[in-house]
PDB file of C-alpha atoms in Angstrom:
ATOM      1  CA  UNK A   1       2.233  14.086  16.911  1.00 91.00           C
ATOM      2  CA  UNK A   2      -0.658  12.299  15.526  1.00 95.00           C
ATOM      3  CA  UNK A   3      -2.861  15.187  13.635  1.00 97.00           C
ATOM      4  CA  UNK A   4      -6.121  15.122  14.120  1.00 98.00           C
ATOM      5  CA  UNK A   5      -8.539  15.258  10.583  1.00 98.00           C
ATOM      6  CA  UNK A   6     -12.326  17.539  10.342  1.00 98.00           C
ATOM      7  CA  UNK A   7     -14.839  15.990   8.987  1.00 98.00           C
ATOM      8  CA  UNK A   8     -13.967  18.019   5.841  1.00 98.00           C
ATOM      9  CA  UNK A   9     -10.579  17.501   5.369  1.00 98.00           C
ATOM     10  CA  UNK A  10     -11.519  13.468   5.837  1.00 98.00           C
ATOM     11  CA  UNK A  11     -13.567  14.488   2.324  1.00 98.00           C
ATOM     12  CA  UNK A  12     -10.434  15.683   1.147  1.00 98.00           C
ATOM     13  CA  UNK A  13      -8.122  12.694   2.013  1.00 98.00           C
ATOM     14  CA  UNK A  14     -11.181  10.564   0.461  1.00 98.00           C
ATOM     15  CA  UNK A  15     -10.664  12.411  -2.646  1.00 98.00           C
ATOM     16  CA  UNK A  16      -7.023  12.060  -2.958  1.00 98.00           C
ATOM     17  CA  UNK A  17      -6.577   8.149  -2.003  1.00 98.00           C
ATOM     18  CA  UNK A  18      -9.733   7.776  -4.377  1.00 98.00           C
ATOM     19  CA  UNK A  19      -7.451   9.765  -7.770  1.00 98.00           C
ATOM     20  CA  UNK A  20      -4.708   6.930  -6.156  1.00 98.00           C
ATOM     21  CA  UNK A  21      -7.342   4.521  -6.559  1.00 98.00           C
ATOM     22  CA  UNK A  22      -8.829   4.889 -10.046  1.00 98.00           C
ATOM     23  CA  UNK A  23      -5.589   5.394 -10.794  1.00 98.00           C
ATOM     24  CA  UNK A  24      -4.285   1.908  -9.890  1.00 98.00           C
ATOM     25  CA  UNK A  25      -7.108   0.438 -11.453  1.00 98.00           C
ATOM     26  CA  UNK A  26      -6.412   2.358 -14.722  1.00 98.00           C
ATOM     27  CA  UNK A  27      -2.974   0.342 -15.015  1.00 98.00           C
ATOM     28  CA  UNK A  28      -4.382  -2.882 -14.087  1.00 98.00           C
ATOM     29  CA  UNK A  29      -6.075  -2.986 -17.343  1.00 97.00           C
ATOM     30  CA  UNK A  30      -1.458  -1.635 -18.722  1.00 98.00           C
ATOM     31  CA  UNK A  31      -0.216  -4.425 -16.214  1.00 98.00           C
ATOM     32  CA  UNK A  32       0.360  -7.175 -19.409  1.00 97.00           C
ATOM     33  CA  UNK A  33       3.758  -9.276 -20.460  1.00 98.00           C
ATOM     34  CA  UNK A  34       6.114  -6.699 -23.167  1.00 98.00           C
ATOM     35  CA  UNK A  35       5.451  -3.917 -21.316  1.00 98.00           C
ATOM     36  CA  UNK A  36       7.726  -2.006 -19.510  1.00 98.00           C
ATOM     37  CA  UNK A  37       7.425  -0.297 -16.337  1.00 98.00           C
ATOM     38  CA  UNK A  38       8.102   3.345 -17.651  1.00 98.00           C
ATOM     39  CA  UNK A  39       5.422   2.840 -20.069  1.00 98.00           C
ATOM     40  CA  UNK A  40       3.575   2.154 -16.963  1.00 98.00           C
ATOM     41  CA  UNK A  41       4.874   4.918 -14.509  1.00 98.00           C
ATOM     42  CA  UNK A  42       4.070   7.340 -17.570  1.00 98.00           C
ATOM     43  CA  UNK A  43       0.634   6.847 -18.368  1.00 98.00           C
ATOM     44  CA  UNK A  44      -0.057   7.344 -14.420  1.00 98.00           C
ATOM     45  CA  UNK A  45       1.643  10.209 -14.118  1.00 98.00           C
ATOM     46  CA  UNK A  46      -0.754  11.242 -17.429  1.00 98.00           C
ATOM     47  CA  UNK A  47      -4.148  10.095 -15.826  1.00 98.00           C
ATOM     48  CA  UNK A  48      -3.227  12.152 -12.524  1.00 98.00           C
ATOM     49  CA  UNK A  49      -2.422  15.257 -13.951  1.00 98.00           C
ATOM     50  CA  UNK A  50      -5.759  14.574 -16.138  1.00 98.00           C
ATOM     51  CA  UNK A  51      -7.504  14.736 -12.736  1.00 97.00           C
ATOM     52  CA  UNK A  52      -6.811  17.139 -11.346  1.00 97.00           C
ATOM     53  CA  UNK A  53      -3.820  16.544  -8.592  1.00 98.00           C
ATOM     54  CA  UNK A  54      -0.081  15.892  -8.200  1.00 98.00           C
ATOM     55  CA  UNK A  55       2.073  13.301  -8.638  1.00 98.00           C
ATOM     56  CA  UNK A  56       3.035  12.691  -4.683  1.00 98.00           C
ATOM     57  CA  UNK A  57       6.260  11.131  -5.006  1.00 98.00           C
ATOM     58  CA  UNK A  58       7.588  12.730  -8.250  1.00 97.00           C
ATOM     59  CA  UNK A  59      10.248  14.850  -6.668  1.00 96.00           C
ATOM     60  CA  UNK A  60       9.936  13.329  -3.305  1.00 96.00           C
ATOM     61  CA  UNK A  61      13.251  13.199  -1.697  1.00 96.00           C
ATOM     62  CA  UNK A  62      14.311  13.276  -4.852  1.00 96.00           C
ATOM     63  CA  UNK A  63      12.551  10.069  -5.854  1.00 97.00           C
ATOM     64  CA  UNK A  64      12.329  10.567  -9.446  1.00 97.00           C
ATOM     65  CA  UNK A  65       9.103   9.216 -10.604  1.00 98.00           C
ATOM     66  CA  UNK A  66       5.507   8.465 -10.219  1.00 98.00           C
ATOM     67  CA  UNK A  67       4.885   5.268  -9.507  1.00 98.00           C
ATOM     68  CA  UNK A  68       6.764   2.633  -7.628  1.00 98.00           C
ATOM     69  CA  UNK A  69       7.503  -0.184  -9.231  1.00 98.00           C
ATOM     70  CA  UNK A  70       8.560  -3.308  -7.194  1.00 98.00           C
ATOM     71  CA  UNK A  71       8.940  -6.455  -9.452  1.00 98.00           C
ATOM     72  CA  UNK A  72       9.214  -9.449  -7.404  1.00 98.00           C
ATOM     73  CA  UNK A  73      12.366  -9.896  -5.063  1.00 98.00           C
ATOM     74  CA  UNK A  74      11.938  -6.216  -5.011  1.00 98.00           C
ATOM     75  CA  UNK A  75       9.921  -5.420  -1.852  1.00 98.00           C
ATOM     76  CA  UNK A  76       9.471  -1.626  -2.278  1.00 98.00           C
ATOM     77  CA  UNK A  77      11.201   2.118  -4.157  1.00 97.00           C
ATOM     78  CA  UNK A  78      11.708   0.828  -7.293  1.00 98.00           C
ATOM     79  CA  UNK A  79      12.445   2.660  -9.593  1.00 98.00           C
ATOM     80  CA  UNK A  80      10.731   2.284 -13.168  1.00 98.00           C
ATOM     81  CA  UNK A  81      12.834   1.661 -16.372  1.00 97.00           C
ATOM     82  CA  UNK A  82      12.785  -0.244 -19.394  1.00 97.00           C
ATOM     83  CA  UNK A  83      12.807  -3.954 -18.627  1.00 97.00           C
ATOM     84  CA  UNK A  84       9.948  -5.737 -20.265  1.00 98.00           C
ATOM     85  CA  UNK A  85       7.757  -7.781 -17.752  1.00 98.00           C
ATOM     86  CA  UNK A  86       7.202 -11.263 -18.464  1.00 98.00           C
ATOM     87  CA  UNK A  87       4.825 -14.055 -17.665  1.00 98.00           C
ATOM     88  CA  UNK A  88       5.452 -14.902 -14.141  1.00 98.00           C
ATOM     89  CA  UNK A  89       6.012 -11.305 -12.323  1.00 98.00           C
ATOM     90  CA  UNK A  90       4.654  -9.952 -10.455  1.00 98.00           C
ATOM     91  CA  UNK A  91       4.344  -6.038  -9.871  1.00 98.00           C
ATOM     92  CA  UNK A  92       3.929  -4.103  -7.179  1.00 98.00           C
ATOM     93  CA  UNK A  93       2.777  -0.781  -7.688  1.00 98.00           C
ATOM     94  CA  UNK A  94       2.994   2.006  -4.967  1.00 98.00           C
ATOM     95  CA  UNK A  95       1.172   5.609  -6.340  1.00 98.00           C
ATOM     96  CA  UNK A  96       1.342   8.717  -4.128  1.00 98.00           C
ATOM     97  CA  UNK A  97      -1.322  12.091  -5.833  1.00 98.00           C
ATOM     98  CA  UNK A  98      -2.163  15.336  -4.180  1.00 98.00           C
ATOM     99  CA  UNK A  99      -4.750  17.450  -4.417  1.00 98.00           C
ATOM    100  CA  UNK A 100      -6.004  19.870  -2.248  1.00 95.00           C
ATOM    101  CA  UNK A 101      -3.151  19.388  -0.162  1.00 98.00           C
ATOM    102  CA  UNK A 102      -3.857  16.550   1.394  1.00 98.00           C
ATOM    103  CA  UNK A 103      -2.879  13.072  -0.151  1.00 98.00           C
ATOM    104  CA  UNK A 104      -3.274   9.939  -0.893  1.00 98.00           C
ATOM    105  CA  UNK A 105      -0.973   6.620  -0.901  1.00 98.00           C
ATOM    106  CA  UNK A 106      -1.754   3.790  -1.865  1.00 95.00           C
ATOM    107  CA  UNK A 107      -0.350   0.091  -3.706  1.00 98.00           C
ATOM    108  CA  UNK A 108      -1.233  -3.038  -5.641  1.00 98.00           C
ATOM    109  CA  UNK A 109       0.261  -5.869  -6.193  1.00 98.00           C
ATOM    110  CA  UNK A 110      -0.454  -7.749  -9.293  1.00 98.00           C
ATOM    111  CA  UNK A 111      -0.338 -10.896 -10.993  1.00 98.00           C
ATOM    112  CA  UNK A 112       2.089 -10.506 -14.992  1.00 98.00           C
ATOM    113  CA  UNK A 113      -0.254 -13.546 -16.685  1.00 96.00           C
ATOM    114  CA  UNK A 114       0.070 -17.203 -14.511  1.00 96.00           C
ATOM    115  CA  UNK A 115       2.067 -16.581 -11.877  1.00 98.00           C
ATOM    116  CA  UNK A 116       3.134 -19.762  -9.858  1.00 98.00           C
ATOM    117  CA  UNK A 117       0.758 -21.234  -7.350  1.00 98.00           C
ATOM    118  CA  UNK A 118       2.965 -20.699  -4.161  1.00 98.00           C
ATOM    119  CA  UNK A 119       3.293 -16.962  -5.868  1.00 98.00           C
ATOM    120  CA  UNK A 120      -0.288 -16.152  -5.554  1.00 98.00           C
ATOM    121  CA  UNK A 121      -0.620 -17.908  -2.226  1.00 98.00           C
ATOM    122  CA  UNK A 122       1.956 -15.166  -0.995  1.00 98.00           C
ATOM    123  CA  UNK A 123       0.322 -12.441  -2.324  1.00 98.00           C
ATOM    124  CA  UNK A 124      -3.307 -14.025  -1.245  1.00 98.00           C
ATOM    125  CA  UNK A 125      -1.827 -14.041   2.382  1.00 98.00           C
ATOM    126  CA  UNK A 126      -0.770 -10.377   2.311  1.00 98.00           C
ATOM    127  CA  UNK A 127      -3.074  -8.465   1.457  1.00 98.00           C
ATOM    128  CA  UNK A 128      -6.084 -10.362   3.903  1.00 98.00           C
ATOM    129  CA  UNK A 129      -3.380 -10.080   6.553  1.00 98.00           C
ATOM    130  CA  UNK A 130      -3.740  -5.887   5.348  1.00 98.00           C
ATOM    131  CA  UNK A 131      -8.075  -6.328   6.446  1.00 98.00           C
ATOM    132  CA  UNK A 132      -6.549  -7.820   9.649  1.00 98.00           C
ATOM    133  CA  UNK A 133      -4.514  -5.106  11.181  1.00 98.00           C
ATOM    134  CA  UNK A 134      -6.916  -2.735   9.305  1.00 98.00           C
ATOM    135  CA  UNK A 135      -9.412  -4.498  11.903  1.00 98.00           C
ATOM    136  CA  UNK A 136      -7.160  -3.493  14.826  1.00 98.00           C
ATOM    137  CA  UNK A 137      -7.439   0.104  13.186  1.00 98.00           C
ATOM    138  CA  UNK A 138      -9.939   1.411  16.580  1.00 98.00           C
ATOM    139  CA  UNK A 139     -10.467   3.139  19.184  1.00 97.00           C
ATOM    140  CA  UNK A 140      -9.057   1.987  22.479  1.00 94.00           C
ATOM    141  CA  UNK A 141      -6.304  -0.035  20.834  1.00 98.00           C
ATOM    142  CA  UNK A 142      -2.829   0.707  19.476  1.00 98.00           C
ATOM    143  CA  UNK A 143      -0.233   1.032  17.082  1.00 98.00           C
ATOM    144  CA  UNK A 144       0.940  -2.491  18.767  1.00 98.00           C
ATOM    145  CA  UNK A 145      -2.287  -4.301  18.258  1.00 98.00           C
ATOM    146  CA  UNK A 146      -2.021  -3.951  14.572  1.00 98.00           C
ATOM    147  CA  UNK A 147       0.747  -4.627  13.677  1.00 98.00           C
ATOM    148  CA  UNK A 148       0.565  -8.436  16.000  1.00 98.00           C
ATOM    149  CA  UNK A 149      -2.689  -9.168  13.944  1.00 98.00           C
ATOM    150  CA  UNK A 150      -0.609  -8.366  10.470  1.00 98.00           C
ATOM    151  CA  UNK A 151       2.805 -10.647  12.131  1.00 98.00           C
ATOM    152  CA  UNK A 152       0.527 -13.151  13.144  1.00 98.00           C
ATOM    153  CA  UNK A 153      -1.248 -14.205   9.966  1.00 98.00           C
ATOM    154  CA  UNK A 154       1.635 -13.992   8.073  1.00 98.00           C
ATOM    155  CA  UNK A 155       4.470 -15.324  10.213  1.00 98.00           C
ATOM    156  CA  UNK A 156       1.300 -18.514  10.944  1.00 98.00           C
ATOM    157  CA  UNK A 157       1.330 -19.185   6.934  1.00 98.00           C
ATOM    158  CA  UNK A 158       5.147 -19.288   7.039  1.00 97.00           C
ATOM    159  CA  UNK A 159       5.859 -15.737   5.839  1.00 98.00           C
ATOM    160  CA  UNK A 160       8.667 -13.629   6.533  1.00 98.00           C
ATOM    161  CA  UNK A 161       7.245  -9.900   7.596  1.00 98.00           C
ATOM    162  CA  UNK A 162       9.478  -6.577   7.011  1.00 98.00           C
ATOM    163  CA  UNK A 163      10.634  -4.965  10.024  1.00 96.00           C
ATOM    164  CA  UNK A 164      12.081  -1.672   8.624  1.00 96.00           C
ATOM    165  CA  UNK A 165      10.125  -0.654   6.542  1.00 97.00           C
ATOM    166  CA  UNK A 166       6.072  -0.084   7.469  1.00 98.00           C
ATOM    167  CA  UNK A 167       2.944   2.357   7.745  1.00 98.00           C
ATOM    168  CA  UNK A 168       2.703   5.895   8.718  1.00 98.00           C
ATOM    169  CA  UNK A 169       0.328   9.159   9.384  1.00 98.00           C
ATOM    170  CA  UNK A 170      -0.861  10.408   5.785  1.00 98.00           C
ATOM    171  CA  UNK A 171      -2.124  14.549   5.942  1.00 98.00           C
ATOM    172  CA  UNK A 172      -0.587  17.363   4.525  1.00 98.00           C
ATOM    173  CA  UNK A 173       2.198  15.480   4.033  1.00 98.00           C
ATOM    174  CA  UNK A 174       3.409  12.230   2.738  1.00 98.00           C
ATOM    175  CA  UNK A 175       4.656  10.928   6.554  1.00 98.00           C
ATOM    176  CA  UNK A 176       3.023  11.987   9.571  1.00 98.00           C
ATOM    177  CA  UNK A 177       2.856  10.081  12.691  1.00 97.00           C
ATOM    178  CA  UNK A 178       2.716   7.403  14.246  1.00 98.00           C
ATOM    179  CA  UNK A 179       4.427   4.784  12.273  1.00 98.00           C
ATOM    180  CA  UNK A 180       3.101   1.466  12.116  1.00 98.00           C
ATOM    181  CA  UNK A 181       5.309  -1.317  12.225  1.00 98.00           C
ATOM    182  CA  UNK A 182       3.749  -4.458  10.509  1.00 98.00           C
ATOM    183  CA  UNK A 183       5.236  -6.184  13.486  1.00 98.00           C
ATOM    184  CA  UNK A 184       4.751  -5.953  16.802  1.00 97.00           C
ATOM    185  CA  UNK A 185       2.133  -6.510  20.650  1.00 97.00           C
ATOM    186  CA  UNK A 186      -0.835  -5.825  21.413  1.00 97.00           C
ATOM    187  CA  UNK A 187      -1.496  -2.789  23.843  1.00 97.00           C
ATOM    188  CA  UNK A 188       1.742  -1.068  22.913  1.00 97.00           C
ATOM    189  CA  UNK A 189       2.158   2.529  20.913  1.00 97.00           C
ATOM    190  CA  UNK A 190       0.389   4.822  20.462  1.00 97.00           C
ATOM    191  CA  UNK A 191      -2.343   5.614  20.817  1.00 97.00           C
ATOM    192  CA  UNK A 192      -6.038   5.335  18.014  1.00 98.00           C
ATOM    193  CA  UNK A 193      -8.252   8.421  18.135  1.00 97.00           C
ATOM    194  CA  UNK A 194     -10.489   9.588  16.584  1.00 98.00           C
ATOM    195  CA  UNK A 195      -9.564  11.429  13.335  1.00 98.00           C
ATOM    196  CA  UNK A 196      -7.202  10.422  12.232  1.00 98.00           C
ATOM    197  CA  UNK A 197      -6.021   8.633   9.084  1.00 98.00           C
ATOM    198  CA  UNK A 198      -3.874   6.433   8.218  1.00 98.00           C
ATOM    199  CA  UNK A 199      -1.313   4.075   5.724  1.00 98.00           C
ATOM    200  CA  UNK A 200      -2.104   0.124   6.134  1.00 98.00           C
ATOM    201  CA  UNK A 201       0.360  -1.918   4.091  1.00 98.00           C
ATOM    202  CA  UNK A 202       1.810  -5.171   5.091  1.00 98.00           C
ATOM    203  CA  UNK A 203       5.240  -5.934   3.103  1.00 98.00           C
ATOM    204  CA  UNK A 204       5.735 -10.652   3.049  1.00 98.00           C
ATOM    205  CA  UNK A 205       8.560 -12.405   1.822  1.00 98.00           C
ATOM    206  CA  UNK A 206       8.336 -15.679   0.601  1.00 98.00           C
ATOM    207  CA  UNK A 207      11.184 -16.186   2.581  1.00 96.00           C
ATOM    208  CA  UNK A 208      13.532 -14.261   4.699  1.00 97.00           C
ATOM    209  CA  UNK A 209      12.114 -11.260   5.911  1.00 97.00           C
ATOM    210  CA  UNK A 210      15.412  -9.626   5.554  1.00 97.00           C
ATOM    211  CA  UNK A 211      16.058  -6.749   3.382  1.00 98.00           C
ATOM    212  CA  UNK A 212      18.367  -5.325   1.527  1.00 97.00           C
ATOM    213  CA  UNK A 213      19.125  -1.968  -0.159  1.00 96.00           C
ATOM    214  CA  UNK A 214      20.100  -1.778  -4.256  1.00 94.00           C
ATOM    215  CA  UNK A 215      23.165   0.971  -5.070  1.00 94.00           C
ATOM    216  CA  UNK A 216      21.068   3.745  -6.659  1.00 94.00           C
ATOM    217  CA  UNK A 217      19.413   4.474  -2.952  1.00 95.00           C
ATOM    218  CA  UNK A 218      16.377   2.977  -3.869  1.00 97.00           C
ATOM    219  CA  UNK A 219      15.516  -0.298  -4.156  1.00 97.00           C
ATOM    220  CA  UNK A 220      14.933  -2.769  -1.687  1.00 97.00           C
ATOM    221  CA  UNK A 221      14.824  -7.101  -2.537  1.00 97.00           C
ATOM    222  CA  UNK A 222      15.158  -9.782  -0.218  1.00 98.00           C
ATOM    223  CA  UNK A 223      17.731 -10.491   1.059  1.00 97.00           C
ATOM    224  CA  UNK A 224      17.632 -14.013  -0.508  1.00 97.00           C
ATOM    225  CA  UNK A 225      16.320 -12.886  -3.958  1.00 97.00           C
ATOM    226  CA  UNK A 226      12.320 -14.479  -3.069  1.00 98.00           C
ATOM    227  CA  UNK A 227       9.171 -12.480  -4.238  1.00 98.00           C
ATOM    228  CA  UNK A 228       8.114 -10.160  -1.221  1.00 98.00           C
ATOM    229  CA  UNK A 229       4.405  -9.060  -1.648  1.00 98.00           C
ATOM    230  CA  UNK A 230       2.418  -5.738  -0.716  1.00 98.00           C
ATOM    231  CA  UNK A 231      -0.917  -4.743  -0.445  1.00 98.00           C
ATOM    232  CA  UNK A 232      -2.071  -0.914   0.734  1.00 98.00           C
ATOM    233  CA  UNK A 233      -5.304   0.775   2.207  1.00 98.00           C
ATOM    234  CA  UNK A 234      -5.266   4.413   3.624  1.00 98.00           C
ATOM    235  CA  UNK A 235      -7.780   4.394   6.412  1.00 98.00           C
ATOM    236  CA  UNK A 236      -9.700   7.034   9.230  1.00 98.00           C
ATOM    237  CA  UNK A 237     -10.762   6.542  12.076  1.00 98.00           C
ATOM    238  CA  UNK A 238     -14.445   7.314  12.155  1.00 98.00           C
ATOM    239  CA  UNK A 239     -17.617   6.691  14.688  1.00 97.00           C
ATOM    240  CA  UNK A 240     -14.432   5.013  16.124  1.00 97.00           C
ATOM    241  CA  UNK A 241     -14.163   1.940  13.881  1.00 98.00           C
ATOM    242  CA  UNK A 242     -11.938   2.004  10.632  1.00 98.00           C
ATOM    243  CA  UNK A 243     -13.292   3.368   7.173  1.00 98.00           C
ATOM    244  CA  UNK A 244     -11.750   3.400   3.720  1.00 98.00           C
ATOM    245  CA  UNK A 245     -10.566   5.721   1.763  1.00 98.00           C
ATOM    246  CA  UNK A 246      -9.147   3.466  -0.934  1.00 98.00           C
ATOM    247  CA  UNK A 247     -10.233   0.474  -2.466  1.00 98.00           C
ATOM    248  CA  UNK A 248      -9.629  -1.683  -4.352  1.00 98.00           C
ATOM    249  CA  UNK A 249     -12.940  -1.567  -6.622  1.00 98.00           C
ATOM    250  CA  UNK A 250     -11.469   0.126  -9.615  1.00 98.00           C
ATOM    251  CA  UNK A 251      -9.169  -2.651 -10.512  1.00 98.00           C
ATOM    252  CA  UNK A 252     -11.120  -4.979  -9.771  1.00 98.00           C
ATOM    253  CA  UNK A 253     -13.525  -3.695 -12.007  1.00 98.00           C
ATOM    254  CA  UNK A 254     -10.784  -4.587 -14.491  1.00 98.00           C
ATOM    255  CA  UNK A 255      -9.990  -7.207 -14.066  1.00 97.00           C
ATOM    256  CA  UNK A 256     -12.732  -9.122 -13.476  1.00 97.00           C
ATOM    257  CA  UNK A 257     -12.715  -9.483  -9.691  1.00 96.00           C
ATOM    258  CA  UNK A 258     -16.159 -10.085  -7.951  1.00 96.00           C
ATOM    259  CA  UNK A 259     -15.586  -9.447  -3.971  1.00 96.00           C
ATOM    260  CA  UNK A 260     -16.543  -8.118  -0.620  1.00 96.00           C
ATOM    261  CA  UNK A 261     -13.892  -7.676   1.040  1.00 97.00           C
ATOM    262  CA  UNK A 262     -14.702  -4.133   1.576  1.00 98.00           C
ATOM    263  CA  UNK A 263     -17.907  -4.293   2.607  1.00 96.00           C
ATOM    264  CA  UNK A 264     -17.493  -3.815   5.968  1.00 96.00           C
ATOM    265  CA  UNK A 265     -14.681  -0.827   6.059  1.00 97.00           C
ATOM    266  CA  UNK A 266     -17.726   0.898   4.428  1.00 91.00           C
ATOM    267  CA  UNK A 267     -19.706   3.599   6.689  1.00 79.00           C
TER     268      UNK A 267
END
């Protein structure tokens, strides 16, 4: 069942989403060769608590950390550890925060120093696919319209779209209805309604769409060990159109990136 949010609840969700956005912005300046994902995890937990929120992932389904940290061929749900990042890595950082009884859930894949051109392109296309999907999150459309748009764009570039892991509704629970696959057929699935909030999060692999899981019960890897990218935004349906609750602005400020990619999703 889709849980519709009031205008007031959407504003509370924006607070939670922006705490996550600011956390990722803080981490952007710390992602560099030599740093460990466990060090980044500690920084994130402190930052979230200092901003009046609770880490949304810590303890959720018994996950042991604040961040899901997934380098290179890891797709999602990587557990922070003491292995240092090295030049040429990429690292997907997925972060959640709980404030005012509502969750924010937001992800970005960072470059560690200079990365290979084909990997840089993977990140660029995956991030573009996120906005292509968000454009389809509008009144009158259905879940399949978002999934189809993401799938077509990424597969047209020769990438694999992960099937087993999907976006989701968001609210007082981290995972609500509807599931939001990054593949699908136009006109299929649940219909979008005013006031719903979802996390849209394409996960795109340089090679096959197939995945495997490590024995830790969490970490998801590409089946061919080629790199994977993951980007995620929290989006509300307001006045029949998608409105971003999260932002990459703080990341871009830290990295010196100028972008207007989010402008069309601000009301």
